[in-house]
Amino acid sequence: MEKSAGSSQGRRRLTRERVLTAAVGVADAGGIGALTIRSLAQELGAKPMSVYYHVANKDAILDGIVDVVFSEIELPSPGGDWRSELRRRAASARQVLRRHRWAIGLMESRTTPGPATLRHHDAVIATLRAAGFSLEMTAHAYALIDSYTYGFALQEAGLPFEGPDTVAPVADSIMEQFAAGDYPHLVEMATGYYFKTSYDFADEFDFGLNLILNGLSNSLHPGNDS
């Protein structure tokens, strides 16, 4: 009887929030392919049927963990400077996706988005609208910023190096595979810039984002590309 009471108490402590937090942890550790009801139950120290009480199926889990990821991204404020707000939001999204790389391909795939997801989208749209963008330009701006942010996060996640200290060793091993004189422009770029400047691919994010925001600003104020 005491064991049964203890088990019942354990089940009461199992909440949807705890289930989704554990699901994010499983995906972070092994990728989205590692996330199953069985692996989730094992992570929670519970039986699969206990998990089903809080999430109906795999789709419900995916909906939930995508919402968790959106909840971690800083929301822009419609009352602030729109460029600063959207730059902060994009930088936050990139950092969150570095923690949850499995989420990059799922962020916009769910057809039953949760409250954090909807709140996020609403805040971005509100910020663009408050800045004076038309509905059409708001759609263009949102698509452009997100495709850049998600695309950069995807490319960054797939690079064979991380940080400036690892660029040269990786590039050296690649160049060792072809003969001298082959691919002269690639060699020039590597030896004349990447190796000499402590190149960090991560710095490219701000450069590209500023170009996008400058272009969007110019669409609101033609002739002003500052």
mmCIF file of N, CA and C in Angstrom, residues 168-180 187 195:
data_model
loop_
_atom_site.group_PDB
_atom_site.id
_atom_site.type_symbol
_atom_site.label_atom_id
_atom_site.label_comp_id
_atom_site.label_asym_id
_atom_site.label_seq_id
_atom_site.Cartn_x
_atom_site.Cartn_y
_atom_site.Cartn_z
ATOM 1 N N ALA A 168 41.765 27.853 -38.659
ATOM 2 C CA ALA A 168 43.009 27.527 -39.370
ATOM 3 C C ALA A 168 43.281 26.026 -39.424
ATOM 4 N N PRO A 169 43.197 25.296 -38.320
ATOM 5 C CA PRO A 169 43.466 23.847 -38.399
ATOM 6 C C PRO A 169 42.541 23.118 -39.375
ATOM 7 N N VAL A 170 41.263 23.489 -39.366
ATOM 8 C CA VAL A 170 40.317 22.834 -40.279
ATOM 9 C C VAL A 170 40.640 23.198 -41.722
ATOM 10 N N ALA A 171 40.898 24.485 -41.962
ATOM 11 C CA ALA A 171 41.208 24.921 -43.326
ATOM 12 C C ALA A 171 42.513 24.303 -43.820
ATOM 13 N N ASP A 172 43.497 24.205 -42.947
ATOM 14 C CA ASP A 172 44.780 23.588 -43.329
ATOM 15 C C ASP A 172 44.571 22.140 -43.767
ATOM 16 N N SER A 173 43.777 21.403 -43.022
ATOM 17 C CA SER A 173 43.561 19.994 -43.362
ATOM 18 C C SER A 173 42.823 19.857 -44.690
ATOM 19 N N ILE A 174 41.965 20.825 -45.011
ATOM 20 C CA ILE A 174 41.254 20.796 -46.289
ATOM 21 C C ILE A 174 42.207 21.090 -47.434
ATOM 22 N N MET A 175 43.064 22.130 -47.238
ATOM 23 C CA MET A 175 43.984 22.521 -48.308
ATOM 24 C C MET A 175 45.063 21.479 -48.564
ATOM 25 N N GLU A 176 45.349 20.669 -47.581
ATOM 26 C CA GLU A 176 46.333 19.606 -47.764
ATOM 27 C C GLU A 176 45.858 18.547 -48.754
ATOM 28 N N GLN A 177 44.560 18.540 -49.029
ATOM 29 C CA GLN A 177 43.982 17.517 -49.889
ATOM 30 C C GLN A 177 44.062 17.865 -51.381
ATOM 31 N N PHE A 178 44.461 19.107 -51.713
ATOM 32 C CA PHE A 178 44.605 19.431 -53.136
ATOM 33 C C PHE A 178 45.996 19.996 -53.412
ATOM 34 N N ALA A 179 46.401 19.913 -54.678
ATOM 35 C CA ALA A 179 47.762 20.278 -55.071
ATOM 36 C C ALA A 179 47.945 21.790 -55.086
ATOM 37 N N ALA A 180 49.204 22.217 -54.900
ATOM 38 C CA ALA A 180 49.534 23.636 -54.964
ATOM 39 C C ALA A 180 49.160 24.182 -56.336
ATOM 40 N N VAL A 187 42.617 29.671 -51.825
ATOM 41 C CA VAL A 187 43.843 29.752 -51.027
ATOM 42 C C VAL A 187 44.123 31.206 -50.637
ATOM 43 N N PHE A 195 43.148 33.415 -42.083
ATOM 44 C CA PHE A 195 44.217 33.080 -41.143
ATOM 45 C C PHE A 195 44.796 34.316 -40.466
#
